[in-house]
Amino acid sequence: MADDFPTQARAVIIGGGIVGCSLAYHLTRLGWRDVVLLEQGRLSSGTTWHAAGLVGQLRSHANMTRLIRYSTELYAALEAGTGLATGWKQCGSITVARTAERMTQLRRTASTARAQGVEIEVLTPAQAGEKWPIMRTGDLAGAVWLPGDGKANPTDLTQALARGARARGARIFEQTRVAGIRLKDGAVSMVETNRGTVACDVVAICAGQWSREIGRMCGVTIPLHSAEHMYIVTERIDGVHPDLPVMRDPDGYIYFKEEVGGLVMGGFEPDAKPWGMDGIPADFEFQLLPDDWDQFEILMKNALERVPALETAAIKTFLNGPESFTPDNNFILGEAPETRNVFVAAGFNSMGIASAGGAGRALAEWIVGGEPSFDLWPVDIRRFARFNGNRVWLRDRVKEVLGLHYAMPWPNHELTTARPFRRSPLFDRLAAKGAVFGSKMGWERPNWFAPPGIERRTGYSFGRQNWFAHVAEEHRACREGVALFDMTSFAKFLMQGPDSEQVLQTLCANDVSVPAGRSVYTPMLNERGGFESDLTVARLAPDCFLILTGTAQATRDAHWIRGHIPGSARAVLTDVTSGYAVIGVMGPRSRELLGRVTHAALDQADFPFGTVREIGIGYATVWASRRSYMGELGWELYVPSEFAVTVYETLAEAGGDLGVRDAGYYAIESLRLEKGHRAWGRELTPDDNPWEAGLGFAVQLDKKGGFIGREALAAARGRPLTRRLVSFLATAPDTPAAWGGELVTANGDPIGGITSAAYGYTLGGVVALGWVRSAGEPIDPAWLAERRFALDVAGEPVPVRARVCRHLTGGDSGATVFLIHSRSAFRKADRWGVMG
Ligand SMILES: Cc1cc2nc3c(=O)[nH]c(=O)nc-3n(C[C@H](O)[C@H](O)[C@H](O)COP(=O)(O)OP(=O)(O)OC[C@H]3O[C@@H](n4cnc5c(N)ncnc54)[C@H](O)[C@@H]3O)c2cc1C
């Protein structure tokens, strides 16, 4: 039996479900022949075989939609390419709304779909009934129709992908269990199986719900946890035919799909049932879990309301299978940050059939090309950290995650399970002052502060939310007085050693060869010239730099930086995030406040923008850095964690008569968007370069020694900017709230999408940033001036003014992008607050 078993391979794929087979298919299509896939049971015998097979294209992130659209194209073509049927049928899908709010959400979805180029139509209840005659429509508010959606047979798809892979050289071994992974010098070297060992250059973990344990074999954190997931299949029902679209009724948590003249009905209940707390059995092959009608009851009840014919339909099958879910309901893809040459595609949150085609291709391109071929941040494994692998935390979180598929995707929606998780030293102090916390990278962060007597809860809505007037006061404090921000969640690294400067010069597009005591804002670019990150580098000493980067980017940036420290360099990166709290002291009176608690000289001549210096505050010694994301005079204080409470109390007491206020992340969003300050992951991604983003001031093309991405940027420099980041402002009194994702039109034609939006209290209107594309003409102020721009907010065209996102000049109190910054504008905002 072991005769033909290989002793070495270029790539070993662990797992023969749809995802592993898709990866083998795409690796071989990219020319890697020496690919070995190992499956402990038989192909598709894990989770894939019992999937319902729905394939819905639309996701909130354009590149995620792109992945699934590719899946649909692949599935449609696979039979012709492999000779095996896949059951793919482009039957379209319909999603119905039971409430006015859900209909608003569907209209917003339609706007996002158009921004992403996905065909979509908004339907009346009657039109929905024509497409799905056996459903009750009397209670509906409307629906949307996506003609490109479809369904497929998961097992057949898997076999077709496997055949396609074999035809180009991949070898697939069933009944072969991986029992260990050996490492050499921090990289994978060998896979141990029940049939022998295979030496390899690359390992890809595509082992579904078993992936977490396999990750542990090689020190890789794969945070996923199984939950039970159920559907029923009925006998034939009159009116159900193979062309019947897939139908989703998210307010009832349910979906329907035709199968052999009957209906598959399943769903995503809000309170899910975790499974596999003691590990997933290795022999769980073509197996299911016991029926659980109690758990299914809520879905059944809602389905009977929607499709009365179910009352008399015979139920052929009750199917309960485990599927793996992740902490944020997005799958996990990419190169593991902990161990070299280990790649992961797992945790598909009941979207593995829809996603497998695109995910397999994206991972194959990543493996072969050494980096993702486009921005994959929503699914990038590096959005997690090691602490996300905690089993108890995962079990508690997964209860909520399954239901997210059909939960209302409210703006600012926060998950509530498995919290609080990471707490700043100021957490209790801020909670006592009314902080309403949100969560990012596990950190509890104040979103806004509820004054006494106001409920400490964000009231979700697509319109103005309950915090509007309170955040106005936080915003005002920062623009007119002084505000304190707990920004402890920033990721922080120390780069130390005699070669630190040289390493950072190669990584950073700006010139960080500055004297100790200076800080520099800089992009870190990939070879394509796209943003891998944007961060602040502060030189604390000749051989020591403090790097400040976004909360969510801690793992990713550390991985990128460490991956570019040459083996011979005397430079070490240390994550010091937990060691320092960050307190922002921001606003025109910040100097006055700080001046009361420090002996350090703070005036412009002594402490200009971009200075970083150790100063005393009360009893504590902290690093003070003069910079501001909010665009006001201000200092970020990097405070050793044990001094954080002291420093905070000292500032709060000293600022009483200055009206110092606590302010949260909703105020930051409003403040930074007025100034056109970009956020990595939204405005800035690996697909965007600094010229397009208006950040050319932070690029030193001619600095000695060059930097990663320089050649791409130099080549792009002279070309006309046909794609550009633009600031928008809408000040009409009845402007609806925008939240990001909206379609942008110019003279009525779609030309882009909004990445971030908020209410700008100083400007008195909706402020937004978004990417627009021209038909080939350079996008410049004249091009913008010639056109009438609008945002599509839930189907309503909202006229906006547009400005090229200005180059920052590197100051901390720059003008807003739209030059109407004045106190009278603020009074206007007050009037808005009353109306809200
Ligand atoms: C009830 C239900 C309905 C669903 N409906 C849909 C749907 O309509 N649309 C959709 O897109 N998705 C759906 N899904 C989700 C979908 O089934 C999964 O996301 C997908 O099958 C995951 O594929 P995979 O290849 O990652 O995992 P799997 O199919 O589980 O494959 C992983 C493989 O790895 C193997 N393996 C594990 N450990 C080892 C080892 N040590 N050595 C060797 N091999 C190993 C396992 O045996 C297994 O075969 C549904 C899921 C469920 C449970």
Short mmCIF file of C-alpha atoms and ligand atoms in Angstrom, two decimals, residues 14-21 38-55 154 176-179 206-211 214 217 227-231 255 257 268 282 284 319-324 345-355, ligand 1:
data_model
loop_
_atom_site.label_atom_id
_atom_site.label_comp_id
_atom_site.label_asym_id
_atom_site.label_seq_id
_atom_site.Cartn_x
_atom_site.Cartn_y
_atom_site.Cartn_z
CA ILE A 14 -3.67 18.53 4.58
CA GLY A 15 -7.38 17.91 4.03
CA GLY A 16 -9.41 16.63 1.10
CA GLY A 17 -12.55 18.70 1.49
CA ILE A 18 -13.62 21.21 -1.12
CA VAL A 19 -11.04 23.73 0.07
CA GLY A 20 -8.01 21.43 -0.05
CA CYS A 21 -9.06 20.13 -3.47
CA LEU A 38 -3.44 13.96 2.25
CA GLU A 39 -6.91 13.07 3.51
CA GLN A 40 -7.48 11.04 6.67
CA GLY A 41 -10.79 9.62 5.38
CA ARG A 42 -12.17 9.92 1.88
CA LEU A 43 -12.47 13.07 -0.22
CA SER A 44 -15.28 15.36 1.01
CA SER A 45 -15.99 13.10 4.02
CA GLY A 46 -15.45 15.84 6.64
CA THR A 47 -17.89 18.72 6.42
CA THR A 48 -18.16 19.22 2.68
CA TRP A 49 -20.40 16.25 1.85
CA HIS A 50 -23.38 17.48 3.82
CA ALA A 51 -23.36 21.17 2.88
CA ALA A 52 -26.55 22.60 1.45
CA GLY A 53 -24.70 24.03 -1.54
CA LEU A 54 -25.92 27.63 -1.62
CA VAL A 55 -23.61 30.05 -3.39
CA PRO A 154 -20.56 20.06 -2.88
CA THR A 176 -3.77 9.04 5.19
CA ARG A 177 -3.72 10.85 8.46
CA VAL A 178 -1.27 13.60 9.33
CA ALA A 179 -0.05 12.98 12.88
CA CYS A 206 -7.06 22.88 4.80
CA ALA A 207 -8.40 20.54 7.43
CA GLY A 208 -11.74 22.21 8.21
CA GLN A 209 -12.72 21.88 11.86
CA TRP A 210 -9.57 19.85 12.60
CA SER A 211 -7.34 22.75 11.57
CA ILE A 214 -3.14 20.67 13.21
CA MET A 217 1.44 20.65 15.62
CA ALA A 227 -20.89 24.58 16.10
CA GLU A 228 -23.85 22.42 15.16
CA HIS A 229 -25.53 23.49 11.95
CA MET A 230 -28.80 22.03 10.74
CA TYR A 231 -31.25 21.79 7.89
CA TYR A 255 -33.02 29.90 3.82
CA LYS A 257 -33.27 25.77 -1.76
CA PHE A 268 -28.65 30.52 11.28
CA ALA A 282 -10.26 11.73 13.75
CA PHE A 284 -15.60 11.61 12.12
CA LEU A 319 -29.37 16.86 8.91
CA ASN A 320 -27.17 18.14 11.71
CA GLY A 321 -23.49 18.53 10.89
CA PRO A 322 -20.70 20.40 12.62
CA GLU A 323 -19.01 23.30 10.84
CA SER A 324 -16.15 25.47 12.04
CA ALA A 345 -7.37 27.99 4.48
CA ALA A 346 -9.92 27.03 7.12
CA GLY A 347 -12.83 28.13 9.28
CA PHE A 348 -15.34 28.75 6.52
CA ASN A 349 -18.33 29.70 8.69
CA SER A 350 -20.79 27.80 6.53
CA MET A 351 -19.63 29.55 3.38
CA GLY A 352 -16.98 27.07 2.31
CA ILE A 353 -18.74 25.90 -0.81
CA ALA A 354 -19.34 29.43 -2.04
CA SER A 355 -15.83 30.54 -1.09
C1 LIG B 1 -25.32 21.79 7.60
C2 LIG B 1 -24.34 22.57 6.79
C3 LIG B 1 -24.77 23.26 5.67
C4 LIG B 1 -23.87 24.00 4.90
N1 LIG B 1 -24.32 24.67 3.81
C5 LIG B 1 -23.46 25.42 3.07
C6 LIG B 1 -23.91 26.13 1.92
O1 LIG B 1 -25.07 26.09 1.58
N2 LIG B 1 -23.01 26.90 1.25
C7 LIG B 1 -21.71 26.97 1.62
O2 LIG B 1 -20.94 27.69 0.98
N3 LIG B 1 -21.24 26.29 2.70
C8 LIG B 1 -22.09 25.52 3.42
N4 LIG B 1 -21.64 24.81 4.51
C9 LIG B 1 -20.25 24.94 4.88
C10 LIG B 1 -19.33 24.02 4.10
O3 LIG B 1 -19.80 22.71 4.16
C11 LIG B 1 -17.94 24.09 4.67
O4 LIG B 1 -17.54 25.43 4.87
C12 LIG B 1 -16.93 23.44 3.76
O5 LIG B 1 -17.35 22.15 3.44
C13 LIG B 1 -15.58 23.41 4.41
O6 LIG B 1 -14.73 22.71 3.59
P1 LIG B 1 -13.28 22.32 4.09
O7 LIG B 1 -12.59 21.68 2.94
O8 LIG B 1 -12.66 23.49 4.72
O9 LIG B 1 -13.53 21.30 5.28
P2 LIG B 1 -13.84 19.74 5.25
O10 LIG B 1 -14.82 19.37 4.21
O11 LIG B 1 -14.20 19.33 6.62
O12 LIG B 1 -12.47 19.11 4.83
C14 LIG B 1 -11.39 19.00 5.72
C15 LIG B 1 -10.81 17.64 5.56
O13 LIG B 1 -9.59 17.55 6.31
C16 LIG B 1 -9.46 16.21 6.70
N5 LIG B 1 -8.50 16.10 7.80
C17 LIG B 1 -8.66 16.59 9.04
N6 LIG B 1 -7.60 16.29 9.81
C18 LIG B 1 -6.75 15.57 9.03
C19 LIG B 1 -5.48 14.98 9.26
N7 LIG B 1 -4.89 15.04 10.46
N8 LIG B 1 -4.89 14.35 8.23
C20 LIG B 1 -5.48 14.28 7.01
N9 LIG B 1 -6.69 14.81 6.75
C21 LIG B 1 -7.31 15.47 7.75
C22 LIG B 1 -10.85 15.82 7.13
O14 LIG B 1 -11.05 14.43 7.13
C23 LIG B 1 -11.70 16.54 6.09
O15 LIG B 1 -12.10 15.70 5.03
C24 LIG B 1 -22.51 24.05 5.28
C25 LIG B 1 -22.08 23.36 6.41
C26 LIG B 1 -22.97 22.62 7.15
C27 LIG B 1 -22.50 21.89 8.36
#
